[in-house]
Short mmCIF file of N, CA and C in Angstrom, two decimals:
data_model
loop_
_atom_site.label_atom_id
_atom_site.label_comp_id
_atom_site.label_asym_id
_atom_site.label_seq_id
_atom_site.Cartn_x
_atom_site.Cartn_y
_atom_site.Cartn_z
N UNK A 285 35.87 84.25 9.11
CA UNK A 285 36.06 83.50 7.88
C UNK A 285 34.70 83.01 7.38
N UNK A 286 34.59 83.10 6.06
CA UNK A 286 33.14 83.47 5.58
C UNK A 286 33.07 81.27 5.57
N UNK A 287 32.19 80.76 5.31
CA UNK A 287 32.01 79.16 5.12
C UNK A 287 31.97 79.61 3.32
N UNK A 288 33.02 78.24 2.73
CA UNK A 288 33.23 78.11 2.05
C UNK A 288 32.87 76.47 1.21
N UNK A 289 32.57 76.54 0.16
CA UNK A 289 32.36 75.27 -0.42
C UNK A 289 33.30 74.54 -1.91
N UNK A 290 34.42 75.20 -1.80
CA UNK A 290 35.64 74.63 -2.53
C UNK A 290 36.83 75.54 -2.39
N UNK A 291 38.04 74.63 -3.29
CA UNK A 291 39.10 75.26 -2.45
C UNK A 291 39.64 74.60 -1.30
N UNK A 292 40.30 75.05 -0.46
CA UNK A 292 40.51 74.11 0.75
C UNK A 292 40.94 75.63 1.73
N UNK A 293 40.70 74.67 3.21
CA UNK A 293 40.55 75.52 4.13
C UNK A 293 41.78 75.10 4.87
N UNK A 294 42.11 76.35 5.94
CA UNK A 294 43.47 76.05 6.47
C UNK A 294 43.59 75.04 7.69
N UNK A 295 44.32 74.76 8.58
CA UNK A 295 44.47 73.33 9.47
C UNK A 295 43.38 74.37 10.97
N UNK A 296 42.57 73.19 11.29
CA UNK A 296 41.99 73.75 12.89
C UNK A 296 42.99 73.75 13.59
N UNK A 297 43.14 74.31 14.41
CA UNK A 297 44.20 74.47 15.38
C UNK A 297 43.52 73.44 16.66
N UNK A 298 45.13 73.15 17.44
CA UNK A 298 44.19 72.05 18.87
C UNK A 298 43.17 73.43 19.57
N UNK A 299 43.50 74.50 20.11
CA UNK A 299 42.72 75.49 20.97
C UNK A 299 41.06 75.17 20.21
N UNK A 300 41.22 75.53 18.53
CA UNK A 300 39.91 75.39 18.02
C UNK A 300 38.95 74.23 18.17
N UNK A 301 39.96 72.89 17.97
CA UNK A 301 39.10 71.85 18.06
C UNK A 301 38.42 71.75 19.17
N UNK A 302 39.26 72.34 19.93
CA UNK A 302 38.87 72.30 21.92
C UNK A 302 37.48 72.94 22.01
N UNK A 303 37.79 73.93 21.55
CA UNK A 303 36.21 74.91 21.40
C UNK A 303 34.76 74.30 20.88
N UNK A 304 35.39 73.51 19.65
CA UNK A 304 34.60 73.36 18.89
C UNK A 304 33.97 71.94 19.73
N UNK A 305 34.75 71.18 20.40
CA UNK A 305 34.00 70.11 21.02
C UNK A 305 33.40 70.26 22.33
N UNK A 306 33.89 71.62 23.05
CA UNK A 306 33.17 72.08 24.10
C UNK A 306 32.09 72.37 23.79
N UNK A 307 31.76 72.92 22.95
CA UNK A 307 30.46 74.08 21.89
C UNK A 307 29.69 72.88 21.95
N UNK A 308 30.20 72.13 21.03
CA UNK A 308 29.21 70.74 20.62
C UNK A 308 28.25 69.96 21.22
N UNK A 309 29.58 69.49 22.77
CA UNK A 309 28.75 68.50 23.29
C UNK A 309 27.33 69.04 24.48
N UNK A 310 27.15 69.77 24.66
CA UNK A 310 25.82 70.37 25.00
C UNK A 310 24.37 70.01 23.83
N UNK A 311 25.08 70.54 22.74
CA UNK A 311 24.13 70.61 21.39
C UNK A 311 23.80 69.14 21.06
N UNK A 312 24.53 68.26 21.15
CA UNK A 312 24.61 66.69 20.85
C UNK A 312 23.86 66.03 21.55
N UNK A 313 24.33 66.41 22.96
CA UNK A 313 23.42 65.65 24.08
C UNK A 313 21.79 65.97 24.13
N UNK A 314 21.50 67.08 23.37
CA UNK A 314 20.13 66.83 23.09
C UNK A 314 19.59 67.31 21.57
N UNK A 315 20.10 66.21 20.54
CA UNK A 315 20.47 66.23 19.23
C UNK A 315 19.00 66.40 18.63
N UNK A 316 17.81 65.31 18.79
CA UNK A 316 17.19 65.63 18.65
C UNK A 316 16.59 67.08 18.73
N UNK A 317 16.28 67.36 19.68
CA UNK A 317 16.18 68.96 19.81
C UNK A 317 16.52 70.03 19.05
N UNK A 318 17.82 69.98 19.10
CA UNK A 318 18.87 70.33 17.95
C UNK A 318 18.79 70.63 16.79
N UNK A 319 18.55 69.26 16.62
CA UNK A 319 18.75 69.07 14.92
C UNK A 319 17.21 69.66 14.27
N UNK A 320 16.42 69.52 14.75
CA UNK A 320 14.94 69.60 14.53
C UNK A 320 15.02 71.23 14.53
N UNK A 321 15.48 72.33 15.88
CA UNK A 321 15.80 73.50 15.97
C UNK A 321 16.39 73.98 14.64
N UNK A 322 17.56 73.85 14.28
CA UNK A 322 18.42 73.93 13.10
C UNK A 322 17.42 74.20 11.45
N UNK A 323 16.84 72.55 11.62
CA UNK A 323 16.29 72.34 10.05
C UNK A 323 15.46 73.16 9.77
N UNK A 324 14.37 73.58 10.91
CA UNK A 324 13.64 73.99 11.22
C UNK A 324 13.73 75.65 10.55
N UNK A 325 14.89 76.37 11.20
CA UNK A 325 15.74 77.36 11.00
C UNK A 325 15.64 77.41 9.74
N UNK A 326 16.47 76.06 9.39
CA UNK A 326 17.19 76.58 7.68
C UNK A 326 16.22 76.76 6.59
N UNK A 327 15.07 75.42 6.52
CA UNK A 327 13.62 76.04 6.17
C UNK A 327 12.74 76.90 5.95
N UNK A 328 12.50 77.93 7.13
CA UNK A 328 11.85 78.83 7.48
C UNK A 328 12.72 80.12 7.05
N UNK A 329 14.28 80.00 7.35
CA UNK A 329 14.95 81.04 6.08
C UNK A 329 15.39 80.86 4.49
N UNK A 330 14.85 79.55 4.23
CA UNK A 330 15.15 79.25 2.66
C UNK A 330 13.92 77.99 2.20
N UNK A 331 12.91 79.06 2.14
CA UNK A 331 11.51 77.87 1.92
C UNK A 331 11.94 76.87 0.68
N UNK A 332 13.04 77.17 -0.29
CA UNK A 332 12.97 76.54 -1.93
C UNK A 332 13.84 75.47 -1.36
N UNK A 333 14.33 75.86 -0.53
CA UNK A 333 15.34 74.38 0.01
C UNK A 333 14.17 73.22 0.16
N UNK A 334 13.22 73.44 0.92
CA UNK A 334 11.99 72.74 1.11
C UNK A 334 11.58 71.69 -0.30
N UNK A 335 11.81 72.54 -1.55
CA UNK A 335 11.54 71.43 -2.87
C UNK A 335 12.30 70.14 -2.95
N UNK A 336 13.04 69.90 -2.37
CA UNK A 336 13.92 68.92 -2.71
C UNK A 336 13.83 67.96 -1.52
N UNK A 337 13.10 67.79 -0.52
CA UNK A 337 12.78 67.03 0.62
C UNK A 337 10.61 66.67 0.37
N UNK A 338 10.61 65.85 -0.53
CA UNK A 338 9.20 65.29 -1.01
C UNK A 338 8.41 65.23 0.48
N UNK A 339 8.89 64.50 0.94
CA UNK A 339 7.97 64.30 2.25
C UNK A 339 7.71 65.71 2.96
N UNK A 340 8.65 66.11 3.02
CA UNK A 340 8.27 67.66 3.72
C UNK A 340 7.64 68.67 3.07
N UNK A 341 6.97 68.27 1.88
CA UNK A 341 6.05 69.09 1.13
C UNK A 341 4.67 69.32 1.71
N UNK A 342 3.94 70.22 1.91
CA UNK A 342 2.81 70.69 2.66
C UNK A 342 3.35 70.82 4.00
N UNK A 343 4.02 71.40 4.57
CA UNK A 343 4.36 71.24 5.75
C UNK A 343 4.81 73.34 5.80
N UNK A 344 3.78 73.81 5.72
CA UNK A 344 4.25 75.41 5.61
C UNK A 344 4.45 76.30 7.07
N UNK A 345 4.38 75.61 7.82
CA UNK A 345 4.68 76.45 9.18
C UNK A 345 6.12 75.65 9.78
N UNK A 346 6.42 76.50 10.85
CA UNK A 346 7.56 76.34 11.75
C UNK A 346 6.97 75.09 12.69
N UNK A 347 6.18 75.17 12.83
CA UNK A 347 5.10 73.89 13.97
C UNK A 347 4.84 73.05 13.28
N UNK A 348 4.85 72.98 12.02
CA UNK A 348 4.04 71.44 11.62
C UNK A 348 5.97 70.70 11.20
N UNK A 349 6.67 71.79 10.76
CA UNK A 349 8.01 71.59 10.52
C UNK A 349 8.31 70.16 11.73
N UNK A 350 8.30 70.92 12.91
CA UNK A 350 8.73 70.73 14.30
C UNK A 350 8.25 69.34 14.71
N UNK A 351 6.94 69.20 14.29
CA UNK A 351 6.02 67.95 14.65
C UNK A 351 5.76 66.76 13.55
N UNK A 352 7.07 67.09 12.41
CA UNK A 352 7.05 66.00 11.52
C UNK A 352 7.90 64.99 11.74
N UNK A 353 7.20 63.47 12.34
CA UNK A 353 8.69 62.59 12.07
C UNK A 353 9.65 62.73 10.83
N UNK A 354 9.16 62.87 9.53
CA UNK A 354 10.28 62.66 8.83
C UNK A 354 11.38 63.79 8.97
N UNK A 355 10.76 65.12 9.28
CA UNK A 355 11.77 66.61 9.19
C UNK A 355 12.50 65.52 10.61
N UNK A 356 11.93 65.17 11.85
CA UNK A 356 12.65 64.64 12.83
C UNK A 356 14.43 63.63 12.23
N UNK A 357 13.47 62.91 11.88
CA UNK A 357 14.36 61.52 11.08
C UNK A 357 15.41 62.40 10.30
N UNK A 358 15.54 63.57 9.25
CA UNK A 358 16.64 64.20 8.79
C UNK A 358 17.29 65.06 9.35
N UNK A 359 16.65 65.46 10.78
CA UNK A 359 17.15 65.96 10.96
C UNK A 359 18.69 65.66 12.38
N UNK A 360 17.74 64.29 12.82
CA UNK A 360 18.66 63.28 13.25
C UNK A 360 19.48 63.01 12.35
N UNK A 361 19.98 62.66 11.25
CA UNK A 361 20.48 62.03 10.02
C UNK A 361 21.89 63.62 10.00
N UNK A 362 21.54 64.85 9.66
CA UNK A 362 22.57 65.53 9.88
C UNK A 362 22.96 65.91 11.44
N UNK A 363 22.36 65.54 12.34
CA UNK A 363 23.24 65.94 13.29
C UNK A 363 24.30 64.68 13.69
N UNK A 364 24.24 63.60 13.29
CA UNK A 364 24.88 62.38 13.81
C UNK A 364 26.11 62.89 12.51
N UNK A 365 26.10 63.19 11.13
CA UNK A 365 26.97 63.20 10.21
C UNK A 365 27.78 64.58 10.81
N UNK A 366 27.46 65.69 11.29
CA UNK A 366 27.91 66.64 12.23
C UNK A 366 28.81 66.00 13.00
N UNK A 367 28.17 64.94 13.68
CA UNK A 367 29.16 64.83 15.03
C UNK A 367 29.98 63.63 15.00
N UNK A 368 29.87 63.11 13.57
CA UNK A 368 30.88 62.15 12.93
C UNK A 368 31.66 63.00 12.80
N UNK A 369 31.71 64.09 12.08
CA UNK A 369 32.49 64.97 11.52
C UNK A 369 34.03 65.85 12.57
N UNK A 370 33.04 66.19 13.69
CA UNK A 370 33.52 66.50 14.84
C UNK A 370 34.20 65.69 15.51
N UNK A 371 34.03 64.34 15.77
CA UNK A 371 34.72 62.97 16.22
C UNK A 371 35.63 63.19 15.46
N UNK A 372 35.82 63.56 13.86
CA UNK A 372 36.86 62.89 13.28
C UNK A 372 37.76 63.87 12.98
N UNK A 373 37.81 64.86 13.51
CA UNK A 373 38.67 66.27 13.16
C UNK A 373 40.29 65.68 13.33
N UNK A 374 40.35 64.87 14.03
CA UNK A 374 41.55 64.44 13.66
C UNK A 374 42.10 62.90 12.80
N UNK A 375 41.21 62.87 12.26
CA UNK A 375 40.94 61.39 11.03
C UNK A 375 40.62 61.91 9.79
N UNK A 376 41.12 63.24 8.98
CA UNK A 376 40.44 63.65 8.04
C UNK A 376 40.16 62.63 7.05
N UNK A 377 40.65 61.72 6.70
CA UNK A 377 40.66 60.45 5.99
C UNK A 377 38.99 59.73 6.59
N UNK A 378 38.96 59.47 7.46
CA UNK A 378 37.69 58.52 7.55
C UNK A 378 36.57 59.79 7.95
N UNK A 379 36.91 60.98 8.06
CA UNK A 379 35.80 62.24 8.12
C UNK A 379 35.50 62.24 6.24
N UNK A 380 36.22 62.34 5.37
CA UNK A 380 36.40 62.09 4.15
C UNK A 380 35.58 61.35 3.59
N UNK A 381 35.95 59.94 3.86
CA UNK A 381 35.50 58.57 3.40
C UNK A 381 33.56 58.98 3.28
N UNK A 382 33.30 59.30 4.88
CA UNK A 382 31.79 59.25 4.92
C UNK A 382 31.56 60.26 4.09
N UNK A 383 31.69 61.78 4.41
CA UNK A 383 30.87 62.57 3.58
C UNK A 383 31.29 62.64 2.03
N UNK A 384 32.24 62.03 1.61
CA UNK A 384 32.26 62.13 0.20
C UNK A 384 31.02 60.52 -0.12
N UNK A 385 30.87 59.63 0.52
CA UNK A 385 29.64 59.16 0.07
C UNK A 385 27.91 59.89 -0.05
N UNK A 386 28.25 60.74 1.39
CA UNK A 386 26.90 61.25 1.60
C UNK A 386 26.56 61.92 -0.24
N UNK A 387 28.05 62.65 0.06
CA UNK A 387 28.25 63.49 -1.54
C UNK A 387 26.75 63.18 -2.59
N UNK A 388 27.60 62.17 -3.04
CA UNK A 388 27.52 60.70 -3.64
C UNK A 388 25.28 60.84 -3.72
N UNK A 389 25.21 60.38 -2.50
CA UNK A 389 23.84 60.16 -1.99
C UNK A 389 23.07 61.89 -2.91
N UNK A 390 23.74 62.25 -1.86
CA UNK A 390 22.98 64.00 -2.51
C UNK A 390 22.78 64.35 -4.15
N UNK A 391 24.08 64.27 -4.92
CA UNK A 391 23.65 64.40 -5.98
C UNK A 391 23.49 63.57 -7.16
N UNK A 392 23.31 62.10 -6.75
CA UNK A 392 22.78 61.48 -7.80
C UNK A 392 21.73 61.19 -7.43
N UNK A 393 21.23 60.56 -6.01
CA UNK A 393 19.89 59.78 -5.83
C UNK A 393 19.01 61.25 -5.04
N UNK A 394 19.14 62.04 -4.25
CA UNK A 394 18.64 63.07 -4.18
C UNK A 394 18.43 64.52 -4.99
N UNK A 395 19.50 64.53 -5.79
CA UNK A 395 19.82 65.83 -6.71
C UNK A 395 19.91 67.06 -6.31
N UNK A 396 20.25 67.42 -4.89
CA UNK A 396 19.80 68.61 -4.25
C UNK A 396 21.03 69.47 -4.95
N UNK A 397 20.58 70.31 -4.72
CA UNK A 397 21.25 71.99 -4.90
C UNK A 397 22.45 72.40 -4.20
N UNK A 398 23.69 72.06 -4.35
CA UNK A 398 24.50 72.36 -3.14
C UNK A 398 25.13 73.22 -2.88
N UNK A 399 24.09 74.45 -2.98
CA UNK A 399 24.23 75.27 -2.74
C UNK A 399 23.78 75.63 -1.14
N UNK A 400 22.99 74.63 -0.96
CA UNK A 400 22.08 75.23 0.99
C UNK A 400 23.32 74.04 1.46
N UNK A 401 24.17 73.49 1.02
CA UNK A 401 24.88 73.28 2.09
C UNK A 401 25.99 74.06 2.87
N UNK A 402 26.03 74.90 2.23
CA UNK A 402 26.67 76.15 2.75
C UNK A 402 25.62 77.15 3.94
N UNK A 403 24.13 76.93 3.21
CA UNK A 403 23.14 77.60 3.93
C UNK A 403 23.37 77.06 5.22
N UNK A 404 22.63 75.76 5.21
CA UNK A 404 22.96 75.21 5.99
C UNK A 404 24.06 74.79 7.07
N UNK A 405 24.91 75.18 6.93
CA UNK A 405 26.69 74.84 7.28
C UNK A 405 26.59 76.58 8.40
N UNK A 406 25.94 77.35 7.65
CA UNK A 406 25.91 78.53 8.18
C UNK A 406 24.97 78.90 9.30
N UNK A 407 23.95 77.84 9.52
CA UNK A 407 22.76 78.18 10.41
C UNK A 407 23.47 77.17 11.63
N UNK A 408 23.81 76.23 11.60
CA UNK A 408 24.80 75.16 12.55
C UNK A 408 25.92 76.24 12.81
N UNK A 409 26.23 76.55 12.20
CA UNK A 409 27.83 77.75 13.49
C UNK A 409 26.90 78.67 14.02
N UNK A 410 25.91 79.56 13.81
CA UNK A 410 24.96 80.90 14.38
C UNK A 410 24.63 80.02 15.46
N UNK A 411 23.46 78.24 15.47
CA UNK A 411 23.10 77.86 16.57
C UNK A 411 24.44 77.69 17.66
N UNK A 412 25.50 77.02 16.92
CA UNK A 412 26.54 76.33 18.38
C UNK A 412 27.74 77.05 18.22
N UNK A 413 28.29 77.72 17.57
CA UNK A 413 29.33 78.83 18.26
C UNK A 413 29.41 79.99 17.03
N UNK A 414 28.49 80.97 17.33
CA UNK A 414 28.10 82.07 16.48
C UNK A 414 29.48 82.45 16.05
N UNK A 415 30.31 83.02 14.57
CA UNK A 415 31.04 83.35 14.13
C UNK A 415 32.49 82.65 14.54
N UNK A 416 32.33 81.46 15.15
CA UNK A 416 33.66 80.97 15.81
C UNK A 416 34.53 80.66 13.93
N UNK A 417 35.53 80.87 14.23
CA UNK A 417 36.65 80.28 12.63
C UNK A 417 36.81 79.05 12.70
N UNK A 418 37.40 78.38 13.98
CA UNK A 418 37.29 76.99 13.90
C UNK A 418 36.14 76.23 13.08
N UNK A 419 34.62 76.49 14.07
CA UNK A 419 33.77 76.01 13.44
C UNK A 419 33.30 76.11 12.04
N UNK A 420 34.05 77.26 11.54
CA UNK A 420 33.95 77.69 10.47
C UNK A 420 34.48 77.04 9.50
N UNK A 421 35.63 76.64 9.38
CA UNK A 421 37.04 76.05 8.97
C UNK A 421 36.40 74.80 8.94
N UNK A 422 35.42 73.45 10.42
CA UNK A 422 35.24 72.46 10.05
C UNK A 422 33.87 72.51 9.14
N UNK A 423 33.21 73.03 9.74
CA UNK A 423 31.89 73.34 8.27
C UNK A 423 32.39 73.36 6.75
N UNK A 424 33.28 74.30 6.74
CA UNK A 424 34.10 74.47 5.12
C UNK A 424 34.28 73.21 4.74
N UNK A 425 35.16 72.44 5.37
CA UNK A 425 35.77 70.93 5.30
C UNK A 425 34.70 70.02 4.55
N UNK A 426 33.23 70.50 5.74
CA UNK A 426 32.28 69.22 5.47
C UNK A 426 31.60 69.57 4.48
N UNK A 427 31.26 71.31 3.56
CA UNK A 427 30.45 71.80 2.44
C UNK A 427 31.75 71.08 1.42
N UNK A 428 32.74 71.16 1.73
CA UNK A 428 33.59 71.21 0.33
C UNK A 428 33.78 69.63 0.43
N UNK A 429 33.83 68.83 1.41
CA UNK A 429 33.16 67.03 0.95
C UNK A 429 31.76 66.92 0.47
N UNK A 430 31.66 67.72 0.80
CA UNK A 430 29.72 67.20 0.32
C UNK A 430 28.86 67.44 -0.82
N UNK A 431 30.44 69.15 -1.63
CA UNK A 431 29.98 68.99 -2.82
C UNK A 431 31.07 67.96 -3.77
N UNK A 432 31.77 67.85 -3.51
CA UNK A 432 32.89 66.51 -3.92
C UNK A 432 32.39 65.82 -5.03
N UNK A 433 30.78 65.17 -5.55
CA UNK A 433 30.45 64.65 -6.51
C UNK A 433 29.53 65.27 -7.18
N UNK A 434 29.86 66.64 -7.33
CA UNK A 434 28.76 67.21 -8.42
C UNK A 434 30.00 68.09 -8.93
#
């Protein structure tokens, strides 16, 4: 199932969620790492994503990426909203609540493109469970809250 960013996606199943929190908690427990791995990723395959993160401007390699507190600091920032997300697979209501603010955040006071949240949504299932549907299905969930206010 391809990641999707509107529309609605069908129910995770318990087997999936199971997966999906087995998958996870390895990746979590060393988030930093992680998350920095990931951004890092999504960057280096979509440099224009890069325009819309000011601080991370001049920063043209995979290494200086890696060794920036601020790329650090966002990239902490989506893995904790990840694993809110994952906590809340069975709270779609308060999984909701947050990322339709993040929404919110993204396209009025940031203005980003939300379009790499799909990019993005897509480089997070390849790192922690390559082509899984579940993970697929909750990614969909969190692109289609996150474009919610644009």
């Amino acid at each position: 199932m391809p990641i999707v960013d509107s529309g609605s996606v069908g129910a995770i199943s318990a087997a999936e969620k199971s997966l999906i929190v087995s998958a996870w908690a390895p990746v979590y427990a060393k988030y930093e790492e992680a998350g920095v791995d990931i951004l890092v990723k999504f960057f280096t395959s979509n440099p224009a994503a890069q325009a819309f993160f000011p601080k991370f401007q001049g920063l043209t390699s995979a290494d200086q990426l890696k060794k920036s507190m601020d790329v650090r600091w966002h990239a902490e920032r989506i893995i904790n909203a990840v694993n809110d997300a994952v906590v809340a697979m069975d709270d779609t209501e308060k999984m909701s609540l947050k990322l339709r603010e993040l929404s919110g955040k993204h396209a009025k006071s940031f203005q980003v493109d939300p379009q790499y949240f799909k990019v993005l949504a897509a480089v997070i299932v390849d790192t922690v469970l390559p082509g899984d549907a579940g993970l697929e299905k909750l990614m969909s969930m969190i692109c289609i809250l996150l474009r919610s206010s644009y």
